[in-house]
Coordinates of C-alpha atoms in Angstrom, one line a residue:
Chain A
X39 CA 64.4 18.7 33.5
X40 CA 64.7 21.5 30.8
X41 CA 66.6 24.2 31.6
X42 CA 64.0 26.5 29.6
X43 CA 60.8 28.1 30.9
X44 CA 57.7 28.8 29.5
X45 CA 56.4 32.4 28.6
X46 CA 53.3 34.0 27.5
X47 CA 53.0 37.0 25.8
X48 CA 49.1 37.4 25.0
X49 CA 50.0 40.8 23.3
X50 CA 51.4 38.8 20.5
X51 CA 48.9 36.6 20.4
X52 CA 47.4 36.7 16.7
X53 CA 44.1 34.3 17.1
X54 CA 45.3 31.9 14.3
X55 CA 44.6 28.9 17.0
X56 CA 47.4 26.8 16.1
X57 CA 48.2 26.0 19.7
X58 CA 45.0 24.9 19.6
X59 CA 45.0 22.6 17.1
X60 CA 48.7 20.8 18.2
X61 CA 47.5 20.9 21.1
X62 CA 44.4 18.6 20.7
X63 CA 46.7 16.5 18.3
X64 CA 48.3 14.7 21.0
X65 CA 48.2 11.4 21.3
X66 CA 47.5 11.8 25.1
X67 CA 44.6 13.5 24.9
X68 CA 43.6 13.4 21.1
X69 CA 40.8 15.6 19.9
X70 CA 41.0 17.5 22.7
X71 CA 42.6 20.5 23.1
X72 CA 44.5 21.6 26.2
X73 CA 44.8 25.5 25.4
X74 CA 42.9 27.9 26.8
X75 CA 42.1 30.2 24.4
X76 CA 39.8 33.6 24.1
X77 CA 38.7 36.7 22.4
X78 CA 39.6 39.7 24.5
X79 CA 36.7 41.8 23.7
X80 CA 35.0 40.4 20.0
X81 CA 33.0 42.8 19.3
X82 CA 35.3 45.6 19.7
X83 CA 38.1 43.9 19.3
X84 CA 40.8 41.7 16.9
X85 CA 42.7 40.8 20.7
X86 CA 42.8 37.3 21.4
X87 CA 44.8 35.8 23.8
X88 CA 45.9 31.6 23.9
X89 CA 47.5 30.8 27.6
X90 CA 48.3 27.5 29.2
X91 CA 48.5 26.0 32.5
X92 CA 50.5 28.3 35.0
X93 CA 51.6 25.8 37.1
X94 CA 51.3 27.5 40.6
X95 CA 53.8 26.6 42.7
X96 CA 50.7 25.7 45.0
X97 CA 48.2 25.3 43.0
X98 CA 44.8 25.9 43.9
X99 CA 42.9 23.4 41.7
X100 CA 45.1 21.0 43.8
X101 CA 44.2 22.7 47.6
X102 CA 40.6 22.2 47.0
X103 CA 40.2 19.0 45.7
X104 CA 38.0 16.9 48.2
X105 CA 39.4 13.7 46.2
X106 CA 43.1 14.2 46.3
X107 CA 43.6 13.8 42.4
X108 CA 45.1 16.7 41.1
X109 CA 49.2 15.9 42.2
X110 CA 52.2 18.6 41.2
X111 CA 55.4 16.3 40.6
X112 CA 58.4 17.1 41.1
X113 CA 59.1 18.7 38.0
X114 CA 56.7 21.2 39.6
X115 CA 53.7 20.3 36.7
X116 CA 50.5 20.3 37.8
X117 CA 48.8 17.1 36.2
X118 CA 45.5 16.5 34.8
X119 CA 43.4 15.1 37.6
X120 CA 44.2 11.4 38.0
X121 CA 41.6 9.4 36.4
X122 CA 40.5 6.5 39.2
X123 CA 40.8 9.4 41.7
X124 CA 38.6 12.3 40.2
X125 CA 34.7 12.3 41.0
X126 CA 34.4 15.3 38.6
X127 CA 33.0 17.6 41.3
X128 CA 34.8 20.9 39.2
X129 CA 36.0 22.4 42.4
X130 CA 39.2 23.0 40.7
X131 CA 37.8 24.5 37.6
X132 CA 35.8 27.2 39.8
X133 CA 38.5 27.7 42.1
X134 CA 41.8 28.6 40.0
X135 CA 42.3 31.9 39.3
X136 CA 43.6 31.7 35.9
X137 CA 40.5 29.4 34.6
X138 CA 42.4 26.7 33.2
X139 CA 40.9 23.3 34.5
X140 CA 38.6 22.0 31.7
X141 CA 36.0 19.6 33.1
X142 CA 35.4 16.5 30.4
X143 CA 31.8 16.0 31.6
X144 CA 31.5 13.1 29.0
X145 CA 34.6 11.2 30.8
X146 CA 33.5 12.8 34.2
X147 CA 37.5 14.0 34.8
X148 CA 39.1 17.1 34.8
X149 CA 41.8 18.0 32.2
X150 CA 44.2 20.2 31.8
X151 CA 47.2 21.7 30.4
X152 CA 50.4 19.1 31.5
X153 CA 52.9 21.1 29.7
X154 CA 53.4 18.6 27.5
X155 CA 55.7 16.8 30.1
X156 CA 56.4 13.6 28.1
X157 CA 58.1 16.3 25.6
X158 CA 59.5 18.6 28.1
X159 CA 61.6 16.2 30.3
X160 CA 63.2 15.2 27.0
X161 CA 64.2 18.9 26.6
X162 CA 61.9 19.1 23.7
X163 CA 59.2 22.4 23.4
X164 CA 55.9 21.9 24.3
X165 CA 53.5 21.5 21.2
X166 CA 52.1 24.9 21.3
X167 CA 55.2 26.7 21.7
X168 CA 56.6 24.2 18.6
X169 CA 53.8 25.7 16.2
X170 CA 52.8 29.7 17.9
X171 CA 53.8 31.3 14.7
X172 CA 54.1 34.7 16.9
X173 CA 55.7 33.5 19.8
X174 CA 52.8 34.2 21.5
X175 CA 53.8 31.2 23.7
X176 CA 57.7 30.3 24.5
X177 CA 59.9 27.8 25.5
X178 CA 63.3 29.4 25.7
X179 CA 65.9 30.1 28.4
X180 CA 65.7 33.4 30.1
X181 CA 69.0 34.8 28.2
X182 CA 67.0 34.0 25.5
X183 CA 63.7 35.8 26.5
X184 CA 66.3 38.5 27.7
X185 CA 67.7 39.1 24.5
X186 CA 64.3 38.7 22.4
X187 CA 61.6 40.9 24.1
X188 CA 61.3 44.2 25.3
X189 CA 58.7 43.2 28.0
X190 CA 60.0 41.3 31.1
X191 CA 58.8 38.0 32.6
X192 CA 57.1 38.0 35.8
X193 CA 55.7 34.9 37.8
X194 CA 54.0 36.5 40.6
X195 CA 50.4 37.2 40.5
X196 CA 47.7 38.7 42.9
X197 CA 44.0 37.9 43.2
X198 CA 42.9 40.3 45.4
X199 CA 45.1 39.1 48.8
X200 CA 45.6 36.3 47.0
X201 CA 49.2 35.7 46.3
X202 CA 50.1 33.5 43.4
X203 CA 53.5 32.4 42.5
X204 CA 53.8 30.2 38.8
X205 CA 55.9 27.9 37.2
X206 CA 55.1 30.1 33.7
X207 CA 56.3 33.2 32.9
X208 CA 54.1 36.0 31.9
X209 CA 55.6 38.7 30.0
X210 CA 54.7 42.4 31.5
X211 CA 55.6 46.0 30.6
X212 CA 58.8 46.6 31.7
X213 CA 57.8 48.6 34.8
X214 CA 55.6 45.7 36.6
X215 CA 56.8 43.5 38.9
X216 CA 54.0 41.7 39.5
X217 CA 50.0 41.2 38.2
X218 CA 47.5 42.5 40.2
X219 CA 44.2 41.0 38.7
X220 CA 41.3 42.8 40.6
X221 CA 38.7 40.0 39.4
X222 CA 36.4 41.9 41.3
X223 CA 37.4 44.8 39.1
X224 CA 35.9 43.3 35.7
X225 CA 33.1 41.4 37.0
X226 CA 29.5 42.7 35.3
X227 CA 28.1 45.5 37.5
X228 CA 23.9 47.0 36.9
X229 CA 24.5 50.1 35.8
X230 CA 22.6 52.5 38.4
Chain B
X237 CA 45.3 31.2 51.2
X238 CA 45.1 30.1 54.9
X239 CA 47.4 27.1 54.9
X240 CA 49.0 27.2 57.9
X241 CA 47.4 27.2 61.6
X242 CA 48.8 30.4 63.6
X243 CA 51.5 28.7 65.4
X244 CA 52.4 27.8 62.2
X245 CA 51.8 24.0 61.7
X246 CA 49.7 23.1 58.7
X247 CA 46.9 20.4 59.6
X248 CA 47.4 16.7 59.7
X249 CA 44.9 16.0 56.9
X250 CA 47.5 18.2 54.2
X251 CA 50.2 16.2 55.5
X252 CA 49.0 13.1 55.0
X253 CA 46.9 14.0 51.1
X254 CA 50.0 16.7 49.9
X255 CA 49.1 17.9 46.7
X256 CA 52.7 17.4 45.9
X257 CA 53.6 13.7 44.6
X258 CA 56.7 13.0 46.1
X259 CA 54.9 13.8 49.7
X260 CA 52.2 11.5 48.8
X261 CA 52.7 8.4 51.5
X262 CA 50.0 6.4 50.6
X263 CA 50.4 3.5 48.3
X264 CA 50.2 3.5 44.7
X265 CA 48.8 0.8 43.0
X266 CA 52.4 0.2 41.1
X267 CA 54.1 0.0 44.7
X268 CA 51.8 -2.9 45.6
X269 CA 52.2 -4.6 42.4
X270 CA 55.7 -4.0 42.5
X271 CA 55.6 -5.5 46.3
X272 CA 53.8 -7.9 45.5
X273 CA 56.0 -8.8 42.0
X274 CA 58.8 -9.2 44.9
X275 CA 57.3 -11.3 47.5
X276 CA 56.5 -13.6 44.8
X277 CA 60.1 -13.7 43.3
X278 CA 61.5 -13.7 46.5
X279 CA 58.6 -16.9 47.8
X280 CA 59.9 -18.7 44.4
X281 CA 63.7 -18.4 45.1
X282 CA 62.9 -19.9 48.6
X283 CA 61.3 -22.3 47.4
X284 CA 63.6 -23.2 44.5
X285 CA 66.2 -22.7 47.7
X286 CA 64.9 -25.8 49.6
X287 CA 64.3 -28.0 46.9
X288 CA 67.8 -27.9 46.0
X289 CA 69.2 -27.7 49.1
X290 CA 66.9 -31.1 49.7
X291 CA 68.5 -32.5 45.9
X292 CA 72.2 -32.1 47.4
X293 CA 71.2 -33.1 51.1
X294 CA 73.5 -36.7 51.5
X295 CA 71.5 -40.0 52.6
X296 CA 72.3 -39.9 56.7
X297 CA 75.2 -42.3 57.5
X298 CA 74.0 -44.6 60.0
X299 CA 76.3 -46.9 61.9
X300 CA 76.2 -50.5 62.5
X301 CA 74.9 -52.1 66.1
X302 CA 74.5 -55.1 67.0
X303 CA 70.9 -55.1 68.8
X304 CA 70.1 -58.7 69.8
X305 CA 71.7 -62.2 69.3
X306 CA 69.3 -65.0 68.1
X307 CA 67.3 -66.8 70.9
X308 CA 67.9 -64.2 72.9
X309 CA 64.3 -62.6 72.8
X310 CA 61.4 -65.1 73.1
X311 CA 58.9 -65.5 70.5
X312 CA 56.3 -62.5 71.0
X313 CA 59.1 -60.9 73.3
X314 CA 60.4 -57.8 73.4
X315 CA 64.0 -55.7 73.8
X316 CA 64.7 -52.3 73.6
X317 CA 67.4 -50.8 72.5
X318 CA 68.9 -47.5 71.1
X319 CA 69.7 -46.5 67.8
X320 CA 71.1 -45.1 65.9
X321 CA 72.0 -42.6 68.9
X322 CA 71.9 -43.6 72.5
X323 CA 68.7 -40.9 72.5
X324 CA 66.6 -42.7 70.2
X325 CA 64.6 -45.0 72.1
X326 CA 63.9 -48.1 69.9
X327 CA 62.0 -51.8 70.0
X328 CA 63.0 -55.3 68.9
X329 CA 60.3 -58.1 68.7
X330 CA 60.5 -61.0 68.1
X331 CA 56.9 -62.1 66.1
X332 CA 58.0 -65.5 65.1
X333 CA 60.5 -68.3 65.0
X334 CA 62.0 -66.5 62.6
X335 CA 61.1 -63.0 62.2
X336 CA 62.6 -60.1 64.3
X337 CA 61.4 -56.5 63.7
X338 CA 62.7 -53.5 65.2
X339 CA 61.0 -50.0 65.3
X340 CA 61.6 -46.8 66.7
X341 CA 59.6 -46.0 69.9
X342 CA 58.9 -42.5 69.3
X343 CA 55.1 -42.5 68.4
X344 CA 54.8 -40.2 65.4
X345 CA 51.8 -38.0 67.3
X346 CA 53.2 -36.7 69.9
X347 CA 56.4 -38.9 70.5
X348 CA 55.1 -40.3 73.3
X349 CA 56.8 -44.2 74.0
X350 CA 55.2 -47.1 72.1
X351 CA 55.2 -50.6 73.5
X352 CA 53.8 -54.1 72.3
X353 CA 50.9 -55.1 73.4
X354 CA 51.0 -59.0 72.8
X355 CA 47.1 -59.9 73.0
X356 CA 46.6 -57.9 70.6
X357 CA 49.9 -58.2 68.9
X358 CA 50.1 -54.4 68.0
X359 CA 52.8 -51.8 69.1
X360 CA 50.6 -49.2 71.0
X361 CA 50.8 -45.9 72.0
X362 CA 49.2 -45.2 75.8
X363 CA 48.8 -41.3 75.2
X364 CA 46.2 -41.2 72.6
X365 CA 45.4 -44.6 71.5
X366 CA 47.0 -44.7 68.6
X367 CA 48.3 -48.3 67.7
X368 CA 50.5 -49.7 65.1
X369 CA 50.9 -52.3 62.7
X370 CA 53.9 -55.2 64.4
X371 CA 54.3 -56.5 60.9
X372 CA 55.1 -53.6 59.2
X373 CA 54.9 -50.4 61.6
X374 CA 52.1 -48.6 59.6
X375 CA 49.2 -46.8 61.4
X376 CA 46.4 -48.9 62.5
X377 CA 44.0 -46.7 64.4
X378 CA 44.5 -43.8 66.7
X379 CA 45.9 -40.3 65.0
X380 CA 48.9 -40.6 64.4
X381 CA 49.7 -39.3 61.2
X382 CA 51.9 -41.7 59.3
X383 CA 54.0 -45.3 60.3
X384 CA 56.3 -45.7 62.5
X385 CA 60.3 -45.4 61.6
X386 CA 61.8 -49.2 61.1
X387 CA 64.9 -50.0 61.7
X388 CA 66.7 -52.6 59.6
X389 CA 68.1 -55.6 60.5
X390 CA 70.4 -57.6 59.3
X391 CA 71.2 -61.3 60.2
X392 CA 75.2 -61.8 60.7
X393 CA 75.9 -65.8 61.8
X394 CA 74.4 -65.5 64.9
X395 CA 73.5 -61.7 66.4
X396 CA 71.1 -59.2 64.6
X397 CA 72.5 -55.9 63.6
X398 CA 71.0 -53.2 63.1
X399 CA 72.0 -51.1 59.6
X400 CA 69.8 -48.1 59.3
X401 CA 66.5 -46.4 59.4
X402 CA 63.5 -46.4 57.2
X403 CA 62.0 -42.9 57.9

């Protein structure tokens, strides 16, 4: 296993998709791209953010699988859900917090980001982190990280009471210790 | 999330499906192809095993016994004798002027003792009917499943000695 950890930093994020694009040119998954990516606010707004599989440490796509296919090994990566096993119910895509599953409904199977694991058990960076121009997205060591940002890396999230603890680090002001996303918070509200 | 029950205990059903891998006790399909890769190497050995152990097995040494002396058992007469150790009941006739045979009296059903019937000049088995050829010990009716073991005689001036056994 690599002794480096992934990061996000959405803040440096500059929308030019190339995570994308490597992504999708694997030869796992070809043409298909693994990265979740958005526009913040489009309209309004230049901010884009590309992210990747968290990795919880339990993962919640995994707890509520009714057909046992999504597996974490013990390199603590959450697969894609195994193919003979997954009956393409999206369970996992409604229930993760971070909206990451992607459900192939052509292939009936749920994929999702592996973080590269073929490349990262080799020590080698996954491919988005190889081509993210910005270093939006990281594969260092935390000396490195340390010595490189001003933000800090935090792995603990919360949902409401949910609690989330990830195998990716997300990079927060200084002054956080953790991320407390009220969902609740930005959900579309009639204006009275 | 509510994973665990209050006393603590998480519920049989996410012991047995973890959602971590190396938890996971059911059986992949590579475990059973890899068990059954194994048996199959392991059932070929065996078998490679016993057909050598069957090349280097040595022919049985059998010893030499005088069984009868000639004119000693009338024509259509019978003696019975042991070979080739005193626990293996055996059976001399005498079919013709000339002609001795011997045969062992284990029937090769159920080993139940043979004799010869001289009416119908077969060696017969009482238990189950099954009933032999005299002239050359194969399986004339009944069930068992394959002739009788002969034993070999051999003419020395005047006795008969016995020199081994034709399984």
């Amino acid at each position: 296993m690599s002794a480096r950890n992934f990061y996000i930093d959405p803040s440096r994020c500059i929308g030019c998709q190339s995570c994308v694009q490597a992504c999708s040119e694997c030869d796992t998954h070809r043409g298909q791209s693994m990265i979740n990516f958005d526009f913040i606010d489009r309209p309004e707004s230049i901010g884009s953010a590309a992210y990747v599989c968290f990795h919880c440490e339990d993962p919640t796509c995994a707890e509520v699988c009714p057909a046992d296919a999504i597996k974490k090994g013990i390199d603590g990566i959450v697969q894609s859900a195994l193919d003979p096993r997954c009956i393409g119910c999206s369970n996992c895509v409604i229930a993760c917090p971070f909206g990451i599953p992607k459900m192939k409904v052509a292939q009936e199977q749920m994929m999702k980001c592996d973080m590269c694991y073929d490349r990262t058990s080799a020590d080698l960076k996954p491919m988005c982190a190889t081509v993210c121009p910005s270093q939006a997205l990281t594969f260092a060591t935390p000396e490195e990280i340390a010595r490189t940002r001003r933000e800090v890396p935090t792995n603990v999230f919360y949902f409401g009471d949910q609690k989330v603890v990830t195998k990716v680090m997300m990079m927060v002001p200084a002054d956080v210790e953790a991320m407390s996303v009220d969902v609740v918070d930005y959900m579309w509200e009639p204006q009275s | 999330m509510t994973r665990k029950k209050p006393d603590g205990s998480e519920p049989l059903w996410r012991d047995e499906f973890s959602v971590r891998a190396e938890d996971e006790r059911l059986v992949t399909r590579r475990q059973f192809a890899k068990f059954l890769t194994l048996t199959s190497v392991a059932m070929a050995a065996g078998n490679l095993w016993i057909v050598v152990r069957a090349w280097l097995r040595k022919a049985p040494e059998y010893p030499r016994v005088t069984v009868a002396s000639i004119g000693e058992v009338p024509i259509g007469g019978v003696k019975l004798f042991n070979y080739p150790t005193p626990n293996d009941p055996c059976l001399l006739v005498r079919t013709d002027e000339q002609t001795h045979v011997a045969y062992s009296q284990v029937c090769t059903h159920l080993s139940c003792a043979v004799f010869f019937n001289g009416e119908s000049e077969r060696l017969e088995c009482p238990c189950h009917r099954g009933s032999f050829s005299v002239a050359d010990g194969s399986v004339i009716a009944g069930p068992p499943p394959r002739r009788l073991s002969r034993v070999v005689l051999e003419r020395r001036g005047s006795e008969l000695v016995a020199v081994r056994m034709e399984v």
